[in-house]
PDB file of C-alpha atoms and ligand atoms in Angstrom:
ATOM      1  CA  UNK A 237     112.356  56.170  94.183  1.00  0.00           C
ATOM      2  CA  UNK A 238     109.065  55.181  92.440  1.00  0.00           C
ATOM      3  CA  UNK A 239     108.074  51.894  93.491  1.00  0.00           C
ATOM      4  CA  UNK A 240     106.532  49.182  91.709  1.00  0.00           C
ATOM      5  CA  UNK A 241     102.870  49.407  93.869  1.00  0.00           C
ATOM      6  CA  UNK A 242     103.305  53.084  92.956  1.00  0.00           C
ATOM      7  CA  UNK A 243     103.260  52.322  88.600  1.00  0.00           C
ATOM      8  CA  UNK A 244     100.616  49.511  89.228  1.00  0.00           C
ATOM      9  CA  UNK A 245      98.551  52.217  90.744  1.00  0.00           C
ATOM     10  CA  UNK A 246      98.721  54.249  87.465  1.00  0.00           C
ATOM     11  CA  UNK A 247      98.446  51.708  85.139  1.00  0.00           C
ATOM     12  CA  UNK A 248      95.375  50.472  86.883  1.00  0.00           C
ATOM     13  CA  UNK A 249      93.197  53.335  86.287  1.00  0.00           C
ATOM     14  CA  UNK A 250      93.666  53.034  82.380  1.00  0.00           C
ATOM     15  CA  UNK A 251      90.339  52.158  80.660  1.00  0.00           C
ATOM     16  CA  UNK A 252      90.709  49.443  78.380  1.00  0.00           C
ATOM     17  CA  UNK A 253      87.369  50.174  75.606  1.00  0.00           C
ATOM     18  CA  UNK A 254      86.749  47.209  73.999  1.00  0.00           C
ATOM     19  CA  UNK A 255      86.137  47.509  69.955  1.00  0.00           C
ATOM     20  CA  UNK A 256      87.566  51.168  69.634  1.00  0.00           C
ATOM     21  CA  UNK A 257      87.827  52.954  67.351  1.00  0.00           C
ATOM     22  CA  UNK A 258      87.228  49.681  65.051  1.00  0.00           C
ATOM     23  CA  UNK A 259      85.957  46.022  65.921  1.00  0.00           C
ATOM     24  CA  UNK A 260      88.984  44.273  67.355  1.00  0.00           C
ATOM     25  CA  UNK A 261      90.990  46.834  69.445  1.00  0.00           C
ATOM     26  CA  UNK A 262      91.329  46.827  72.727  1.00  0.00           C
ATOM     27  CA  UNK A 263      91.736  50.736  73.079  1.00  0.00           C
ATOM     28  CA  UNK A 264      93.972  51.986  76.143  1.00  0.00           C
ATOM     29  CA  UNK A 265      91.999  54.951  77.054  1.00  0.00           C
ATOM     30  CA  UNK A 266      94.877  57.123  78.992  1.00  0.00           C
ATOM     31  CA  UNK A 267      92.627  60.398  79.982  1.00  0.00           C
ATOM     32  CA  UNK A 268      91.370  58.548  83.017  1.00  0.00           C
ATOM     33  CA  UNK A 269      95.020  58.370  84.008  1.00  0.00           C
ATOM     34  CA  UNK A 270      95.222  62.146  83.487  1.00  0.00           C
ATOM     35  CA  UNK A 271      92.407  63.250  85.340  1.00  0.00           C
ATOM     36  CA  UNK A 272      93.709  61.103  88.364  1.00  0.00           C
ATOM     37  CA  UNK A 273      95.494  63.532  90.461  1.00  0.00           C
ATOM     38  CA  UNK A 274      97.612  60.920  92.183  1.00  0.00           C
ATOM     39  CA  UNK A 275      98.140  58.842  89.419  1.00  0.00           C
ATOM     40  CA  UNK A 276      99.101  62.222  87.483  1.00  0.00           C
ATOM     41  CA  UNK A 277     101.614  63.163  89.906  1.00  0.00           C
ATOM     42  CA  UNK A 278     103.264  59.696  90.327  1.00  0.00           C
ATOM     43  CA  UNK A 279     103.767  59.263  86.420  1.00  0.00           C
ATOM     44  CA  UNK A 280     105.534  63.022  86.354  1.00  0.00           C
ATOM     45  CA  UNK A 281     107.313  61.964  89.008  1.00  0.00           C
ATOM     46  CA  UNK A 282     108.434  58.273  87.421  1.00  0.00           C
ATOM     47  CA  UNK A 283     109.185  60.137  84.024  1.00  0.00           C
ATOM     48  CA  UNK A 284     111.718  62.609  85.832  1.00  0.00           C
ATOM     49  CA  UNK A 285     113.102  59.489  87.568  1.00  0.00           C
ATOM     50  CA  UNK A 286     113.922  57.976  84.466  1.00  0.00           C
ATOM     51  CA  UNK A 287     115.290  61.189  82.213  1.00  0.00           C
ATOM     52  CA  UNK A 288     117.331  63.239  85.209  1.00  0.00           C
ATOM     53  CA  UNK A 289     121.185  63.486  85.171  1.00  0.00           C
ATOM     54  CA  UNK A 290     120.862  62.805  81.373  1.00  0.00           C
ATOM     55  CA  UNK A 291     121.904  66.112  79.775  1.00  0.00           C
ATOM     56  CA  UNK A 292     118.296  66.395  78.113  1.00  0.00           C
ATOM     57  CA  UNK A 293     117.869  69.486  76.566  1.00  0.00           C
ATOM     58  CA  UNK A 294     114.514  69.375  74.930  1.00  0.00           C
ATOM     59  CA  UNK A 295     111.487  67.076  74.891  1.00  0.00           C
ATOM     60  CA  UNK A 296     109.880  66.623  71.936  1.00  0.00           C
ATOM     61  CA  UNK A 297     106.575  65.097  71.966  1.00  0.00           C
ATOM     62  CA  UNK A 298     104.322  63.650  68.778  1.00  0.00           C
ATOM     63  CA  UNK A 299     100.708  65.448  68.488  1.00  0.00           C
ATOM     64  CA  UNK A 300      98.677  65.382  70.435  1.00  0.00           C
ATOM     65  CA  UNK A 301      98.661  62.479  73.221  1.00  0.00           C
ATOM     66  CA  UNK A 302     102.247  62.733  73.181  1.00  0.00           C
ATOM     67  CA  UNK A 303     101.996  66.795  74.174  1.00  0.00           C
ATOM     68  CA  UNK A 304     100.677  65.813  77.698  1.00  0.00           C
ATOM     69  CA  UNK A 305     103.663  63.725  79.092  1.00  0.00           C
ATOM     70  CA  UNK A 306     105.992  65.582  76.865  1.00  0.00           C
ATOM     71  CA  UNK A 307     105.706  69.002  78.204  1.00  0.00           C
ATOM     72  CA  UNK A 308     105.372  67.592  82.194  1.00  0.00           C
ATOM     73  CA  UNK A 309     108.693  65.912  81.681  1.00  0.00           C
ATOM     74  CA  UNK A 310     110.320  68.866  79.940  1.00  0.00           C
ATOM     75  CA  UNK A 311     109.404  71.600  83.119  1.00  0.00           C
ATOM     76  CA  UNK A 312     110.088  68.695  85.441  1.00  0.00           C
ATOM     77  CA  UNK A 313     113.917  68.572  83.922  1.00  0.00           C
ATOM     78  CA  UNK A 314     114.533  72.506  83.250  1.00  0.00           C
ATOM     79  CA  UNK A 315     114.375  71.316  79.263  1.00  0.00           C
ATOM     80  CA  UNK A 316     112.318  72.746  76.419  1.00  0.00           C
ATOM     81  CA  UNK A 317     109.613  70.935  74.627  1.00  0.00           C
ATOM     82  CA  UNK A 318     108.984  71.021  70.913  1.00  0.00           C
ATOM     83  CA  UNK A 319     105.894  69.485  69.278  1.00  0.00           C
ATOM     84  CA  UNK A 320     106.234  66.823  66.269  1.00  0.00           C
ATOM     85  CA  UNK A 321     102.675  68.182  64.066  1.00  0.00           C
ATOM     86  CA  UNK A 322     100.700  66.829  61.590  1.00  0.00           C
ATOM     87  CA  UNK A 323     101.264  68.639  58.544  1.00  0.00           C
ATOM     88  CA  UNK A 324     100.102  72.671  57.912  1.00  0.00           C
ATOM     89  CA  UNK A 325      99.831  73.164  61.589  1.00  0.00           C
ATOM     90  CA  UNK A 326     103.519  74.744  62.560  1.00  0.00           C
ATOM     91  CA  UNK A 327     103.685  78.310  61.164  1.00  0.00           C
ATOM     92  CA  UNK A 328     107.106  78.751  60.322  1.00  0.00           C
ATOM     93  CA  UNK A 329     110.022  76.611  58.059  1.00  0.00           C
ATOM     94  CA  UNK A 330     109.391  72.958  58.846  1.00  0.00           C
ATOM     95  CA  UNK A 331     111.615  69.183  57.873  1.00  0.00           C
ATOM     96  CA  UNK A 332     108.777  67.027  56.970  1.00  0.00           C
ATOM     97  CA  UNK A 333     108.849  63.332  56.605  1.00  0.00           C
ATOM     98  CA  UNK A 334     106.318  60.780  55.226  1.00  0.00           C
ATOM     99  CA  UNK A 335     105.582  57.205  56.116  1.00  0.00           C
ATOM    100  CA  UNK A 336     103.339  54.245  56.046  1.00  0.00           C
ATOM    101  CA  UNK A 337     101.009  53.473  58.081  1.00  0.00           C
ATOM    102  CA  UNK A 338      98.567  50.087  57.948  1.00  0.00           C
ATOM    103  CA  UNK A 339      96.611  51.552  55.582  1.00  0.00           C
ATOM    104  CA  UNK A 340      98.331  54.532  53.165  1.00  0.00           C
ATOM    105  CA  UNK A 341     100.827  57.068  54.517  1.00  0.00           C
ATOM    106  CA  UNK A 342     100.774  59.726  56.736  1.00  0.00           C
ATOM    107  CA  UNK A 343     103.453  62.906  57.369  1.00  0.00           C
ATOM    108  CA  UNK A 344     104.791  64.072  60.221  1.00  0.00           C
ATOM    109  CA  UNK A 345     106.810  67.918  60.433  1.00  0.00           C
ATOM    110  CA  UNK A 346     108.935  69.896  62.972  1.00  0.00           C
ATOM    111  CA  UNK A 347     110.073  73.281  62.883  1.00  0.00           C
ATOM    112  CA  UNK A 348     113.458  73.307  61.297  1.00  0.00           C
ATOM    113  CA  UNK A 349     115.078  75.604  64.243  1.00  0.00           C
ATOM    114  CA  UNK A 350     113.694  73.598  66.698  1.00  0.00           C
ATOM    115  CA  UNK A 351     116.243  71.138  67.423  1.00  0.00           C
ATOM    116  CA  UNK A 352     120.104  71.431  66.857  1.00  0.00           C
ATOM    117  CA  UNK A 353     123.848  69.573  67.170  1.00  0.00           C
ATOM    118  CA  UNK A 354     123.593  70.459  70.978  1.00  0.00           C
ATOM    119  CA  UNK A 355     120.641  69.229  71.905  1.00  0.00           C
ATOM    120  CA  UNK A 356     119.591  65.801  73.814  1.00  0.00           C
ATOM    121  CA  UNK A 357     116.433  64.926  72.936  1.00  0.00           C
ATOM    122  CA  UNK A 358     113.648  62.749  75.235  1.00  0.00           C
ATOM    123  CA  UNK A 359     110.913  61.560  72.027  1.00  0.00           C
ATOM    124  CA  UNK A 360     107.722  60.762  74.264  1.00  0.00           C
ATOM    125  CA  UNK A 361     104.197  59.353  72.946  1.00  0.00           C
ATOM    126  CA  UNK A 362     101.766  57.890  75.217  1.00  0.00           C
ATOM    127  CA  UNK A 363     101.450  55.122  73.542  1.00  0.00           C
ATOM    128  CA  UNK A 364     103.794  52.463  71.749  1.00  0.00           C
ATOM    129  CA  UNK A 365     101.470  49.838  69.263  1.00  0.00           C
ATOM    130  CA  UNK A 366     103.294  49.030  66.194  1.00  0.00           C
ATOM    131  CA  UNK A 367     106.065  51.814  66.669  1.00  0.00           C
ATOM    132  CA  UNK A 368     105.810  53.057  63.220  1.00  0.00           C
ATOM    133  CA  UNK A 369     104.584  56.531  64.349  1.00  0.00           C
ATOM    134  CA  UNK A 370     107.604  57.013  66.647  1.00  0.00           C
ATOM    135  CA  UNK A 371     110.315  55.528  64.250  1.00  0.00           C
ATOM    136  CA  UNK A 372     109.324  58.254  61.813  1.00  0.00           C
ATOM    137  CA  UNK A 373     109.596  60.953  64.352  1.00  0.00           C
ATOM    138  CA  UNK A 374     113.200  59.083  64.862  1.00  0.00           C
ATOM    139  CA  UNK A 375     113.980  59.197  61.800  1.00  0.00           C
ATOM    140  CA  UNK A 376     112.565  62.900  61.600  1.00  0.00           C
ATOM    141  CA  UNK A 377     114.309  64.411  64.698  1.00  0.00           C
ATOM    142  CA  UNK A 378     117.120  62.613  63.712  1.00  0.00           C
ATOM    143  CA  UNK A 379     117.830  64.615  60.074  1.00  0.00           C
ATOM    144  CA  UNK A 380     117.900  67.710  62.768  1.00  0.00           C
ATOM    145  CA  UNK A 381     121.375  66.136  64.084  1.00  0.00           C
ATOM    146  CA  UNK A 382     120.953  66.229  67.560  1.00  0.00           C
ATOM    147  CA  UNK A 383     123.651  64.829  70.217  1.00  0.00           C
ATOM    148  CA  UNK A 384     121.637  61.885  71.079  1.00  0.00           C
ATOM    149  CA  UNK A 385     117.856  60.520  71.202  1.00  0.00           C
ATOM    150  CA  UNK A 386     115.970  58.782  73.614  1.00  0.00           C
ATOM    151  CA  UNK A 387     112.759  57.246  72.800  1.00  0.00           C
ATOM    152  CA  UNK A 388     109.848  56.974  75.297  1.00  0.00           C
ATOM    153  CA  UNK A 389     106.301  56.377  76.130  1.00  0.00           C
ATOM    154  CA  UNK A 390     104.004  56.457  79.175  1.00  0.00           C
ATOM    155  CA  UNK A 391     102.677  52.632  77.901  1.00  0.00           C
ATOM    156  CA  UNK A 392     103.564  49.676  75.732  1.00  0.00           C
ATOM    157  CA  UNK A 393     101.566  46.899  73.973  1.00  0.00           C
ATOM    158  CA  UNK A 394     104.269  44.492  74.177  1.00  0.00           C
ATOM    159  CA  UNK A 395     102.258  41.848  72.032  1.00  0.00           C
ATOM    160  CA  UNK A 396     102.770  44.042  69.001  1.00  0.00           C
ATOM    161  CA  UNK A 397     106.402  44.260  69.400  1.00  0.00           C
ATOM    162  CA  UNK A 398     107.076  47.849  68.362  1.00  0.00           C
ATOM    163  CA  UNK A 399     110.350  47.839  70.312  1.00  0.00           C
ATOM    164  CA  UNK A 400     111.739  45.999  67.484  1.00  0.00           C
ATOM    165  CA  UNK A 401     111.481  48.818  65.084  1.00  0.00           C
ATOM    166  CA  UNK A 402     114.219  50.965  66.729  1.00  0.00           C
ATOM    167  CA  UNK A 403     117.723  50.853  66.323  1.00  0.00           C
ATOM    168  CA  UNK A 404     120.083  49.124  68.958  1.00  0.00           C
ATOM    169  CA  UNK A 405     121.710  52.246  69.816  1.00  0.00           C
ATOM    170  CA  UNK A 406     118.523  54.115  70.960  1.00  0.00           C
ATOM    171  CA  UNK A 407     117.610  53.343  74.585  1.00  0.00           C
ATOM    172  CA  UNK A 408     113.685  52.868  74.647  1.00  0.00           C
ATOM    173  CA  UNK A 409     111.563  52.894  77.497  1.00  0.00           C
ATOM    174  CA  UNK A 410     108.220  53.028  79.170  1.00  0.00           C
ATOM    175  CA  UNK A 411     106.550  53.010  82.241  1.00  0.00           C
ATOM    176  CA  UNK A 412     103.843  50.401  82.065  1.00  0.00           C
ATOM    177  CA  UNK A 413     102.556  48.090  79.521  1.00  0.00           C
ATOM    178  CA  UNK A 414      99.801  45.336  78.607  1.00  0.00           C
ATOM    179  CA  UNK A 415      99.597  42.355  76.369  1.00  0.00           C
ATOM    180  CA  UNK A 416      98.113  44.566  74.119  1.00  0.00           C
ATOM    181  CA  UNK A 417      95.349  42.309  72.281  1.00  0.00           C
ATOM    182  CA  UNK A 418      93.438  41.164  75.135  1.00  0.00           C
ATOM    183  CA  UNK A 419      90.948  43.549  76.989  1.00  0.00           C
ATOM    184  CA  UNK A 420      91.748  44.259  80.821  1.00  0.00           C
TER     185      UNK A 420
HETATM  186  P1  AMP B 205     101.663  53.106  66.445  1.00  0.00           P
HETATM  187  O1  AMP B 205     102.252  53.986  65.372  1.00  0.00           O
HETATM  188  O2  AMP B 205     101.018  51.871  65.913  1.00  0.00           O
HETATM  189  O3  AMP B 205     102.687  52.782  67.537  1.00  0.00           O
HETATM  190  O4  AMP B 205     100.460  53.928  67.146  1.00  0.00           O
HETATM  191  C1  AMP B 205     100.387  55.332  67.085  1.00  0.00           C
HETATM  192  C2  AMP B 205      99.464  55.934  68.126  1.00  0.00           C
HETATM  193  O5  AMP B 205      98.155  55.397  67.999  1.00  0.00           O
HETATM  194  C3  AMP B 205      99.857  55.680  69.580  1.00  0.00           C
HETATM  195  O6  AMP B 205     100.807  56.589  70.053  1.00  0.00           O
HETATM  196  C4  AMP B 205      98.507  55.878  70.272  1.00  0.00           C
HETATM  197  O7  AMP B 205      98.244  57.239  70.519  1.00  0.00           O
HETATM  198  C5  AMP B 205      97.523  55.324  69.264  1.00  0.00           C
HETATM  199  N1  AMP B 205      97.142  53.908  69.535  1.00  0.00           N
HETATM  200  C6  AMP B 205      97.403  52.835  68.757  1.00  0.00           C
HETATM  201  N2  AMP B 205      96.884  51.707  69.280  1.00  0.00           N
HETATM  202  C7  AMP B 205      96.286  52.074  70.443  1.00  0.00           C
HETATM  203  C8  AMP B 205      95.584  51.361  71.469  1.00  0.00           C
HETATM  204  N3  AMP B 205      95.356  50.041  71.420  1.00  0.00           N
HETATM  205  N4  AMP B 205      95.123  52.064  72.531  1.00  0.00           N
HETATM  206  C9  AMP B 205      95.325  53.403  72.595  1.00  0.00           C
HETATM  207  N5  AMP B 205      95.976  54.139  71.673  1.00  0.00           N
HETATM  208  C10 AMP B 205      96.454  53.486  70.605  1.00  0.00           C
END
């Protein structure tokens, strides 16, 4: 069992930078939780804690932050992982979606054999802020027709209230979070 000393041991050594990448943003800098052996190890090990006994077939994790956690937590349960891409980086036939961000719109793809009706897909980011990034991938993974979606990330800015962006039916998680607009 992961204990609670254990997560505020991770989320310690995330570096908050002040005014990145624009004035105003308190930036959660999550490579100094990476490089952290320990801290590595008990986050893989949370992760797994939270996703085992679940069926999960595949983890699919949003470029590129979301690649780290993604593919630990797919070895760690015996699943694949699949990467969501920015567009004209998968090679073969991709589902694309579109959608806005704060300022214009972005697209997201995933390669159309990638997922299918039997799979049980983990989503994982590293990061939840507004939630629109992940609630396209959703809505993305979700045109695929898997069996069921989960929805995760390695941190939350609960100020910013992204959890309310997802559906009722989709169990959300993650394994740490901060205020969001205040520095550390
Ligand atoms: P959003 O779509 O607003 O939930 O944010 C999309 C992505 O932007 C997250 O998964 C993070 O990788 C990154 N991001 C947004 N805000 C922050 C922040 N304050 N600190 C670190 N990363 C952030």
């Amino acid at each position: 069992m992961i204990t609670k000393e254990q997560i505020d041991k991770v989320k310690a050594v995330v570096r908050n930078v002040p005014d990145f990448p624009i004035p105003g943003i308190q930036f959660k800098d999550l490579t100094t939780l990476f490089k952290d052996a320990e801290a590595l190890a008990i986050m893989g090990d949370a992760l797994e804690e939270l996703y085992e006994g679940k069926g999960i077939t595949k983890v699919a994790g949003i470029e590129s932050r979301g690649f780290i956690g993604g593919a630990m937590l797919a070895e760690r349960l015996g699943a694949g992982f699949v990467p969501i891409r920015k567009p004209g980086k998968l090679p073969a036939e991709t589902v694309q979606l579109d959608y806005e961000k704060e300022y214009g719109t972005d697209t997201i793809e995933v390669h159309k054999d990638a997922i299918d009706s039997n799979d049980v897909i983990v989503l994982h980011d590293d990061l939840l802020a507004t939630g629109g990034t992940m609630a396209a991938a959703l809505q993305l993974v979700r045109s695929l027709k898997p069996k069921k979606v989960y929805v995760n990330f390695l941190c939350e800015l609960t100020d910013l209230k992204g959890r309310e962006k997802f559906p009722a039916d989709v169990e959300v998680t993650s394994l740490f979070s901060f205020a969001g607009t205040e520095g550390k």
